[in-house]
mmCIF file of C-alpha atoms and ligand atoms in Angstrom:
data_model
loop_
_atom_site.group_PDB
_atom_site.id
_atom_site.type_symbol
_atom_site.label_atom_id
_atom_site.label_comp_id
_atom_site.label_asym_id
_atom_site.label_seq_id
_atom_site.Cartn_x
_atom_site.Cartn_y
_atom_site.Cartn_z
ATOM 1 C CA LYS A 29 0.622 -18.537 -17.504
ATOM 2 C CA SER A 30 0.573 -14.750 -17.291
ATOM 3 C CA VAL A 31 1.327 -12.830 -14.092
ATOM 4 C CA VAL A 32 -2.353 -11.937 -13.903
ATOM 5 C CA HIS A 33 -3.352 -15.621 -13.816
ATOM 6 C CA HIS A 34 -0.987 -16.010 -10.898
ATOM 7 C CA LEU A 35 -2.452 -12.917 -9.222
ATOM 8 C CA TRP A 36 -5.916 -14.470 -9.439
ATOM 9 C CA GLN A 37 -4.498 -17.359 -7.394
ATOM 10 C CA GLY A 38 -2.754 -14.882 -5.084
ATOM 11 C CA ARG A 39 0.669 -16.327 -5.856
ATOM 12 C CA ALA A 40 2.599 -13.916 -8.052
ATOM 13 C CA SER A 41 6.263 -13.075 -7.496
ATOM 14 C CA LEU A 42 8.793 -10.641 -8.864
ATOM 15 C CA ASP A 43 10.557 -13.174 -11.102
ATOM 16 C CA MET A 44 7.366 -13.393 -13.180
ATOM 17 C CA LEU A 45 7.777 -9.795 -14.327
ATOM 18 C CA SER A 46 9.438 -8.883 -17.601
ATOM 19 C CA PRO A 47 13.241 -8.462 -17.507
ATOM 20 C CA ARG A 48 12.746 -4.709 -17.992
ATOM 21 C CA LEU A 49 10.535 -4.408 -14.891
ATOM 22 C CA GLN A 50 12.808 -6.686 -12.861
ATOM 23 C CA LYS A 51 15.751 -4.471 -13.758
ATOM 24 C CA ALA A 52 13.796 -1.351 -12.766
ATOM 25 C CA VAL A 53 12.912 -2.930 -9.420
ATOM 26 C CA LYS A 54 16.574 -3.871 -8.764
ATOM 27 C CA ASP A 55 17.638 -0.307 -9.531
ATOM 28 C CA TYR A 56 15.104 1.091 -7.049
ATOM 29 C CA MET A 57 16.366 -1.385 -4.455
ATOM 30 C CA SER A 58 19.983 -0.356 -4.856
ATOM 31 C CA THR A 59 19.166 3.363 -4.885
ATOM 32 C CA ASN A 60 16.846 3.141 -1.867
ATOM 33 C CA LYS A 61 16.056 6.823 -2.184
ATOM 34 C CA HIS A 62 13.959 6.979 0.988
ATOM 35 C CA GLY A 63 16.279 4.882 3.141
ATOM 36 C CA ALA A 64 13.613 2.273 3.893
ATOM 37 C CA PHE A 65 14.879 -0.564 6.039
ATOM 38 C CA TYR A 66 12.679 -3.186 7.667
ATOM 39 C CA ARG A 67 13.827 -4.654 10.972
ATOM 40 C CA GLY A 68 10.855 -6.657 12.196
ATOM 41 C CA ARG A 69 9.708 -10.246 11.748
ATOM 42 C CA ARG A 70 8.589 -11.665 8.403
ATOM 43 C CA ASP A 71 5.930 -14.260 7.879
ATOM 44 C CA ALA A 72 4.052 -14.859 4.659
ATOM 45 C CA GLY A 73 1.834 -17.546 6.152
ATOM 46 C CA VAL A 74 -0.439 -15.576 8.493
ATOM 47 C CA ASP A 75 -4.070 -16.608 7.887
ATOM 48 C CA ARG A 76 -6.772 -14.224 6.699
ATOM 49 C CA ASP A 77 -8.369 -13.467 10.069
ATOM 50 C CA CYS A 78 -5.047 -12.778 11.767
ATOM 51 C CA LEU A 79 -3.862 -10.686 8.857
ATOM 52 C CA LEU A 80 -7.003 -8.555 9.046
ATOM 53 C CA CYS A 81 -6.528 -8.123 12.780
ATOM 54 C CA GLU A 82 -2.900 -7.144 12.250
ATOM 55 C CA MET A 83 -3.994 -4.537 9.688
ATOM 56 C CA LYS A 84 -6.699 -3.212 11.953
ATOM 57 C CA ARG A 85 -4.298 -2.944 14.884
ATOM 58 C CA LYS A 86 -1.366 -1.409 13.040
ATOM 59 C CA VAL A 87 -3.008 0.849 10.513
ATOM 60 C CA LYS A 88 -4.465 3.892 12.218
ATOM 61 C CA VAL A 89 -5.048 6.674 9.726
ATOM 62 C CA MET A 90 -2.855 9.640 10.671
ATOM 63 C CA THR A 91 -2.979 13.064 9.066
ATOM 64 C CA LEU A 92 -0.993 16.199 9.858
ATOM 65 C CA ASP A 93 -2.794 17.838 12.776
ATOM 66 C CA GLY A 94 -0.533 20.877 12.972
ATOM 67 C CA LYS A 95 0.520 20.043 16.532
ATOM 68 C CA GLU A 96 4.027 18.799 15.704
ATOM 69 C CA LEU A 97 7.051 20.894 14.819
ATOM 70 C CA PRO A 98 7.748 22.491 12.414
ATOM 71 C CA PHE A 99 4.035 22.722 11.570
ATOM 72 C CA SER A 100 2.955 23.970 15.016
ATOM 73 C CA SER A 101 5.328 26.936 14.818
ATOM 74 C CA LEU A 102 3.959 27.777 11.372
ATOM 75 C CA GLY A 103 0.385 28.039 12.613
ATOM 76 C CA TRP A 104 -0.862 24.849 10.949
ATOM 77 C CA GLN A 105 -3.269 24.019 13.754
ATOM 78 C CA LYS A 106 -5.490 26.742 12.333
ATOM 79 C CA ILE A 107 -4.857 25.610 8.764
ATOM 80 C CA VAL A 108 -5.796 21.913 8.920
ATOM 81 C CA PRO A 109 -9.493 20.898 9.053
ATOM 82 C CA PRO A 110 -10.919 20.947 12.597
ATOM 83 C CA LEU A 111 -12.133 17.324 12.487
ATOM 84 C CA PRO A 112 -9.745 14.380 12.074
ATOM 85 C CA LEU A 113 -10.375 12.432 8.854
ATOM 86 C CA GLU A 114 -11.495 9.332 10.742
ATOM 87 C CA ARG A 115 -14.250 11.389 12.417
ATOM 88 C CA LEU A 116 -15.298 13.470 9.431
ATOM 89 C CA TYR A 117 -18.056 11.088 8.405
ATOM 90 C CA GLY A 118 -19.432 10.286 11.859
ATOM 91 C CA LYS A 119 -20.231 6.585 11.902
ATOM 92 C CA GLY A 120 -18.745 6.198 8.435
ATOM 93 C CA PHE A 121 -20.257 4.467 5.407
ATOM 94 C CA ARG A 122 -21.923 1.123 4.863
ATOM 95 C CA THR A 123 -20.651 0.386 1.366
ATOM 96 C CA CYS A 124 -17.687 1.952 -0.419
ATOM 97 C CA ALA A 125 -16.073 1.663 -3.815
ATOM 98 C CA VAL A 126 -12.403 2.171 -4.557
ATOM 99 C CA VAL A 127 -11.940 2.879 -8.257
ATOM 100 C CA THR A 128 -8.375 2.459 -9.495
ATOM 101 C CA SER A 129 -7.352 4.291 -12.625
ATOM 102 C CA ALA A 130 -6.310 1.150 -14.530
ATOM 103 C CA GLY A 131 -6.897 0.998 -18.277
ATOM 104 C CA ALA A 132 -8.672 -2.326 -17.734
ATOM 105 C CA ILE A 133 -11.760 -0.534 -16.406
ATOM 106 C CA LEU A 134 -12.520 0.749 -19.928
ATOM 107 C CA HIS A 135 -15.516 -1.049 -21.466
ATOM 108 C CA SER A 136 -16.396 -2.545 -18.086
ATOM 109 C CA GLY A 137 -19.843 -0.926 -17.878
ATOM 110 C CA LEU A 138 -19.336 -0.776 -14.083
ATOM 111 C CA GLY A 139 -20.391 2.865 -13.671
ATOM 112 C CA LYS A 140 -23.866 2.230 -12.211
ATOM 113 C CA GLU A 141 -22.613 -0.430 -9.832
ATOM 114 C CA ILE A 142 -19.825 1.880 -8.621
ATOM 115 C CA ASP A 143 -22.196 4.810 -8.078
ATOM 116 C CA SER A 144 -24.569 2.634 -6.037
ATOM 117 C CA HIS A 145 -22.049 2.668 -3.152
ATOM 118 C CA ASP A 146 -22.465 5.118 -0.262
ATOM 119 C CA ALA A 147 -19.009 6.543 -0.885
ATOM 120 C CA VAL A 148 -16.618 6.413 -3.839
ATOM 121 C CA LEU A 149 -12.835 6.921 -3.681
ATOM 122 C CA ARG A 150 -10.842 7.991 -6.749
ATOM 123 C CA PHE A 151 -7.210 8.829 -7.389
ATOM 124 C CA ASN A 152 -5.144 11.733 -8.621
ATOM 125 C CA SER A 153 -6.383 13.247 -11.868
ATOM 126 C CA ALA A 154 -8.667 10.360 -12.896
ATOM 127 C CA PRO A 155 -11.766 11.976 -14.467
ATOM 128 C CA THR A 156 -15.366 10.770 -14.503
ATOM 129 C CA LYS A 157 -16.623 13.096 -17.240
ATOM 130 C CA GLY A 158 -16.816 11.180 -20.495
ATOM 131 C CA TYR A 159 -16.214 7.827 -18.735
ATOM 132 C CA GLU A 160 -19.411 7.584 -16.658
ATOM 133 C CA ARG A 161 -20.512 4.256 -18.163
ATOM 134 C CA ASP A 162 -17.337 2.546 -16.998
ATOM 135 C CA VAL A 163 -16.303 4.414 -13.830
ATOM 136 C CA GLY A 164 -19.480 6.189 -12.636
ATOM 137 C CA ASN A 165 -19.634 9.859 -11.705
ATOM 138 C CA LYS A 166 -19.818 9.997 -7.928
ATOM 139 C CA THR A 167 -16.700 11.016 -6.006
ATOM 140 C CA THR A 168 -16.621 11.297 -2.225
ATOM 141 C CA ILE A 169 -12.888 11.282 -1.539
ATOM 142 C CA ARG A 170 -9.942 11.838 -3.852
ATOM 143 C CA ILE A 171 -6.418 10.786 -2.893
ATOM 144 C CA ILE A 172 -3.813 12.919 -4.588
ATOM 145 C CA ASN A 173 -0.038 12.619 -4.606
ATOM 146 C CA SER A 174 2.176 15.672 -4.181
ATOM 147 C CA GLN A 175 2.790 15.936 -7.926
ATOM 148 C CA ILE A 176 -0.840 16.930 -8.412
ATOM 149 C CA LEU A 177 -0.361 19.913 -6.113
ATOM 150 C CA ALA A 178 3.105 20.856 -7.318
ATOM 151 C CA ASN A 179 2.866 20.408 -11.080
ATOM 152 C CA PRO A 180 1.105 23.352 -12.775
ATOM 153 C CA SER A 181 -0.151 21.075 -15.584
ATOM 154 C CA HIS A 182 -2.791 19.683 -13.198
ATOM 155 C CA GLN A 183 -4.293 23.141 -12.512
ATOM 156 C CA PHE A 184 -4.948 22.027 -8.992
ATOM 157 C CA ASN A 185 -6.425 25.351 -7.882
ATOM 158 C CA SER A 186 -8.918 25.761 -10.681
ATOM 159 C CA SER A 187 -9.804 22.267 -11.962
ATOM 160 C CA SER A 188 -13.297 21.051 -11.033
ATOM 161 C CA LEU A 189 -11.817 17.563 -10.420
ATOM 162 C CA TYR A 190 -10.694 18.686 -6.996
ATOM 163 C CA LYS A 191 -13.819 20.589 -5.924
ATOM 164 C CA ASN A 192 -16.749 19.296 -3.829
ATOM 165 C CA VAL A 193 -14.830 16.254 -2.591
ATOM 166 C CA THR A 194 -12.692 15.444 0.408
ATOM 167 C CA LEU A 195 -9.034 15.683 -0.604
ATOM 168 C CA VAL A 196 -6.303 13.545 0.929
ATOM 169 C CA ALA A 197 -2.762 14.368 -0.208
ATOM 170 C CA TRP A 198 0.495 12.540 0.431
ATOM 171 C CA ASP A 199 4.213 12.781 -0.255
ATOM 172 C CA PRO A 200 6.915 10.253 0.593
ATOM 173 C CA ALA A 201 9.113 11.509 3.403
ATOM 174 C CA PRO A 202 12.299 9.598 4.292
ATOM 175 C CA TYR A 203 11.629 6.280 6.089
ATOM 176 C CA ALA A 204 13.172 7.647 9.291
ATOM 177 C CA VAL A 205 10.506 10.316 9.395
ATOM 178 C CA ASN A 206 11.868 13.738 10.320
ATOM 179 C CA LEU A 207 9.192 16.343 9.770
ATOM 180 C CA HIS A 208 11.699 19.223 9.678
ATOM 181 C CA LYS A 209 13.682 17.607 6.869
ATOM 182 C CA TRP A 210 10.509 16.627 5.051
ATOM 183 C CA TYR A 211 9.117 20.144 5.275
ATOM 184 C CA ARG A 212 12.352 21.574 3.853
ATOM 185 C CA ASN A 213 12.709 18.936 1.179
ATOM 186 C CA PRO A 214 9.551 17.058 0.132
ATOM 187 C CA ASP A 215 9.553 14.941 -3.054
ATOM 188 C CA TYR A 216 7.324 17.610 -4.613
ATOM 189 C CA ASN A 217 6.501 20.757 -2.700
ATOM 190 C CA LEU A 218 2.941 20.203 -1.559
ATOM 191 C CA PHE A 219 3.058 22.458 1.494
ATOM 192 C CA THR A 220 2.824 25.838 -0.211
ATOM 193 C CA PRO A 221 -0.053 24.877 -2.546
ATOM 194 C CA TYR A 222 -1.828 23.159 0.383
ATOM 195 C CA MET A 223 -1.645 26.301 2.488
ATOM 196 C CA LYS A 224 -2.873 28.433 -0.394
ATOM 197 C CA TYR A 225 -5.776 26.087 -1.177
ATOM 198 C CA ARG A 226 -6.831 25.888 2.472
ATOM 199 C CA LYS A 227 -7.011 29.658 2.677
ATOM 200 C CA GLN A 228 -8.946 29.877 -0.577
ATOM 201 C CA PHE A 229 -11.392 27.019 0.188
ATOM 202 C CA PRO A 230 -11.433 26.700 3.988
ATOM 203 C CA GLY A 231 -14.753 24.836 4.000
ATOM 204 C CA GLN A 232 -13.497 21.912 1.900
ATOM 205 C CA PRO A 233 -12.074 18.991 3.903
ATOM 206 C CA PHE A 234 -8.460 18.614 2.790
ATOM 207 C CA TYR A 235 -5.872 16.551 4.665
ATOM 208 C CA ILE A 236 -2.217 15.633 4.306
ATOM 209 C CA LEU A 237 -1.419 12.076 5.345
ATOM 210 C CA HIS A 238 1.240 11.746 8.012
ATOM 211 C CA PRO A 239 4.336 10.096 6.486
ATOM 212 C CA LYS A 240 4.417 7.742 9.483
ATOM 213 C CA PHE A 241 1.127 6.306 8.269
ATOM 214 C CA ILE A 242 2.558 5.714 4.784
ATOM 215 C CA TRP A 243 5.582 3.849 6.146
ATOM 216 C CA LYS A 244 3.454 1.840 8.602
ATOM 217 C CA LEU A 245 1.640 0.492 5.579
ATOM 218 C CA TRP A 246 4.976 -0.322 3.949
ATOM 219 C CA ASP A 247 6.167 -2.136 7.103
ATOM 220 C CA MET A 248 2.969 -4.136 7.110
ATOM 221 C CA ILE A 249 3.409 -5.246 3.482
ATOM 222 C CA GLN A 250 7.035 -6.231 4.147
ATOM 223 C CA ALA A 251 6.145 -8.019 7.394
ATOM 224 C CA ASN A 252 3.869 -10.307 5.416
ATOM 225 C CA THR A 253 6.133 -10.877 2.403
ATOM 226 C CA LEU A 254 9.236 -13.086 2.334
ATOM 227 C CA GLU A 255 10.928 -11.368 -0.620
ATOM 228 C CA ASN A 256 12.400 -7.893 -0.151
ATOM 229 C CA ILE A 257 9.793 -5.472 -1.410
ATOM 230 C CA GLN A 258 10.710 -2.232 -3.194
ATOM 231 C CA PRO A 259 11.997 0.326 -0.644
ATOM 232 C CA ASN A 260 9.447 2.874 -1.834
ATOM 233 C CA PRO A 261 6.071 3.886 -0.444
ATOM 234 C CA PRO A 262 2.965 1.879 -1.308
ATOM 235 C CA SER A 263 0.846 3.087 -4.223
ATOM 236 C CA SER A 264 -2.011 5.554 -3.765
ATOM 237 C CA GLY A 265 -4.274 2.594 -4.509
ATOM 238 C CA PHE A 266 -3.141 0.645 -1.453
ATOM 239 C CA ILE A 267 -3.233 3.751 0.732
ATOM 240 C CA GLY A 268 -6.814 4.373 -0.416
ATOM 241 C CA ILE A 269 -7.934 0.794 0.170
ATOM 242 C CA LEU A 270 -6.675 0.840 3.760
ATOM 243 C CA LEU A 271 -8.242 4.259 4.367
ATOM 244 C CA MET A 272 -11.629 2.997 3.178
ATOM 245 C CA MET A 273 -11.347 -0.160 5.300
ATOM 246 C CA ARG A 274 -11.300 2.280 8.233
ATOM 247 C CA LEU A 275 -14.269 4.358 7.077
ATOM 248 C CA CYS A 276 -16.626 1.701 5.656
ATOM 249 C CA ASP A 277 -18.335 -1.568 6.606
ATOM 250 C CA GLU A 278 -17.609 -3.100 3.215
ATOM 251 C CA VAL A 279 -15.166 -2.034 0.501
ATOM 252 C CA ASP A 280 -15.440 -3.049 -3.166
ATOM 253 C CA VAL A 281 -12.184 -2.447 -5.016
ATOM 254 C CA TYR A 282 -12.309 -2.235 -8.813
ATOM 255 C CA GLU A 283 -9.480 -3.169 -11.206
ATOM 256 C CA TYR A 284 -6.755 -3.356 -8.621
ATOM 257 C CA ILE A 285 -6.329 -7.058 -9.124
ATOM 258 C CA PRO A 286 -6.900 -6.960 -12.882
ATOM 259 C CA SER A 287 -9.842 -8.560 -14.663
ATOM 260 C CA LEU A 288 -9.789 -10.368 -18.011
ATOM 261 C CA ARG A 289 -9.720 -6.871 -19.536
ATOM 262 C CA GLN A 290 -6.147 -6.526 -18.235
ATOM 263 C CA THR A 291 -4.060 -4.309 -20.493
ATOM 264 C CA ASP A 292 -0.775 -2.419 -20.497
ATOM 265 C CA LEU A 293 -2.796 0.791 -20.908
ATOM 266 C CA CYS A 294 -1.682 2.582 -17.770
ATOM 267 C CA HIS A 295 -4.756 4.752 -17.085
ATOM 268 C CA TYR A 296 -8.251 4.612 -18.590
ATOM 269 C CA HIS A 297 -8.019 8.316 -19.366
ATOM 270 C CA GLU A 298 -4.576 8.489 -21.036
ATOM 271 C CA ARG A 299 -2.935 6.921 -24.058
ATOM 272 C CA TYR A 300 0.123 5.718 -22.260
ATOM 273 C CA TYR A 301 1.175 2.061 -22.115
ATOM 274 C CA ASP A 302 3.362 0.598 -19.392
ATOM 275 C CA ALA A 303 2.938 -2.735 -17.590
ATOM 276 C CA ALA A 304 4.603 -1.141 -14.529
ATOM 277 C CA CYS A 305 1.364 0.732 -13.787
ATOM 278 C CA THR A 306 -0.427 -2.558 -13.080
ATOM 279 C CA LEU A 307 2.440 -4.734 -11.825
ATOM 280 C CA GLY A 308 4.664 -2.155 -10.170
ATOM 281 C CA ALA A 309 8.247 -1.019 -10.567
ATOM 282 C CA TYR A 310 8.646 1.948 -8.212
ATOM 283 C CA HIS A 311 5.812 0.942 -5.864
ATOM 284 C CA PRO A 312 5.671 -2.513 -4.216
ATOM 285 C CA LEU A 313 2.414 -2.909 -6.150
ATOM 286 C CA LEU A 314 2.606 -6.643 -6.870
ATOM 287 C CA TYR A 315 3.040 -7.381 -3.159
ATOM 288 C CA GLU A 316 0.250 -4.974 -2.229
ATOM 289 C CA LYS A 317 -2.048 -6.851 -4.581
ATOM 290 C CA ILE A 318 -1.104 -10.245 -3.165
ATOM 291 C CA LEU A 319 -1.848 -8.940 0.324
ATOM 292 C CA VAL A 320 -5.246 -7.599 -0.761
ATOM 293 C CA HIS A 321 -5.964 -10.960 -2.399
ATOM 294 C CA ARG A 322 -5.191 -12.688 0.905
ATOM 295 C CA VAL A 323 -7.744 -10.655 2.889
ATOM 296 C CA LYS A 324 -10.554 -10.490 0.340
ATOM 297 C CA SER A 325 -13.892 -12.027 1.237
ATOM 298 C CA SER A 326 -14.506 -15.151 -0.792
ATOM 299 C CA ARG A 327 -16.729 -14.276 -3.711
ATOM 300 C CA PRO A 328 -17.513 -15.846 -7.045
ATOM 301 C CA LYS A 329 -14.494 -16.030 -9.334
ATOM 302 C CA ARG A 330 -16.431 -14.056 -11.902
ATOM 303 C CA ASP A 331 -16.334 -10.958 -9.645
ATOM 304 C CA LEU A 332 -12.568 -11.008 -9.992
ATOM 305 C CA GLN A 333 -12.203 -12.130 -13.580
ATOM 306 C CA LEU A 334 -15.139 -10.274 -15.170
ATOM 307 C CA LYS A 335 -15.357 -7.180 -12.996
ATOM 308 C CA GLY A 336 -11.861 -6.935 -11.564
ATOM 309 C CA LYS A 337 -13.637 -6.635 -8.230
ATOM 310 C CA VAL A 338 -12.578 -7.741 -4.770
ATOM 311 C CA THR A 339 -14.652 -7.163 -1.643
ATOM 312 C CA LEU A 340 -12.925 -6.409 1.646
ATOM 313 C CA PRO A 341 -14.419 -6.160 5.129
ATOM 314 C CA GLY A 342 -14.322 -2.844 6.941
ATOM 315 C CA PHE A 343 -12.203 -2.950 10.101
ATOM 316 C CA ARG A 344 -15.076 -2.208 12.431
ATOM 317 C CA THR A 345 -16.856 -5.394 11.288
ATOM 318 C CA ILE A 346 -13.823 -7.426 12.369
ATOM 319 C CA HIS A 347 -13.624 -8.621 15.944
ATOM 320 C CA CYS A 348 -10.159 -9.523 17.087
HETATM 321 O O1 LIG B 29 -1.410 5.934 -11.360
HETATM 322 P P1 LIG B 29 -2.207 6.337 -10.158
HETATM 323 O O2 LIG B 29 -1.381 6.228 -8.878
HETATM 324 O O3 LIG B 29 -2.855 7.667 -10.269
HETATM 325 O O4 LIG B 29 -3.376 5.281 -10.036
HETATM 326 C C1 LIG B 29 -4.124 5.122 -8.868
HETATM 327 C C2 LIG B 29 -3.901 3.738 -8.288
HETATM 328 O O5 LIG B 29 -4.563 2.753 -9.079
HETATM 329 C C3 LIG B 29 -2.448 3.306 -8.289
HETATM 330 O O6 LIG B 29 -1.785 3.852 -7.171
HETATM 331 C C4 LIG B 29 -2.551 1.795 -8.266
HETATM 332 O O7 LIG B 29 -2.755 1.327 -6.963
HETATM 333 C C5 LIG B 29 -3.815 1.546 -9.084
HETATM 334 N N1 LIG B 29 -3.521 1.205 -10.497
HETATM 335 C C6 LIG B 29 -3.414 -0.125 -10.869
HETATM 336 N N2 LIG B 29 -3.170 -0.450 -12.175
HETATM 337 C C7 LIG B 29 -3.033 0.509 -13.115
HETATM 338 C C8 LIG B 29 -3.135 1.866 -12.756
HETATM 339 C C9 LIG B 29 -3.390 2.184 -11.432
HETATM 340 O O8 LIG B 29 -3.525 -1.014 -10.020
HETATM 341 N N3 LIG B 29 -2.830 0.155 -14.401
#
């Protein structure tokens, strides 16, 4: 059986990956670039309702508010948007779609279904133009990693991909979050381009996720996994899913847990093949996907296998 078959059952593990990916994972573990170290309890047997409550309790979306050093001394309180992200949309949305960039979404014909949601979340440089039939064309929020801001090839300032949407950027700080060190030495320098963009387009909501939020998510994945997960931040996909569970009553996630269209094609918009994009090497992606499988609402199998779709409840519909 393939790893994907196991994912559909919610039971995949690292030893099912190819030797190449297993080796990559081991290398990331021994390097432990971000110094991640989990100290809490571990239990992989928590039931769905408790797991959802744990997520709801532990995962409060945090963005830089400019009130902490060194940002406060640099005048960031006037730079960041006046409203916190969790309050930007008032009561939030009823239905939301999270569209991963997986190659498997090609030829899905899911565009109309995706656009029928009240809000749509997309990632990084994933386009809609030319792919409308499969991915739709509505974008409400875009999560971008720091490479998008720092790497000139993305033309972050001028590309229409990043206009007329809410932007949420992130960069992995060290696990023992020290904002001074992070500001001096981010993975990719997102601070200068952020500042510049905010001054140029002050009316566009644009946030930077607090690194504490990123590592809270990581802790939560590790707390519910017996194996040691990769000591690297969760993928943008997982970050986006948890963000939308905060903002929406119901979240449909597309091609995160892969459908029958599963492919090594990394992104639907690029000719680049690597199984790591779907199964993870750097990110603890396989474990993220198992966790999402554990909290999904039960739905017909064909949602998962034919559409690559899982439906998750929004946190405010959960009563703990
Ligand atoms: O590669 P990128 O991070 O831009 O893709 C957005 C998200 O979509 C990833 O963080 C990951 O969660 C998800 N993804 C996936 N399978 C792929 C490609 C992306 O699950 N083949």
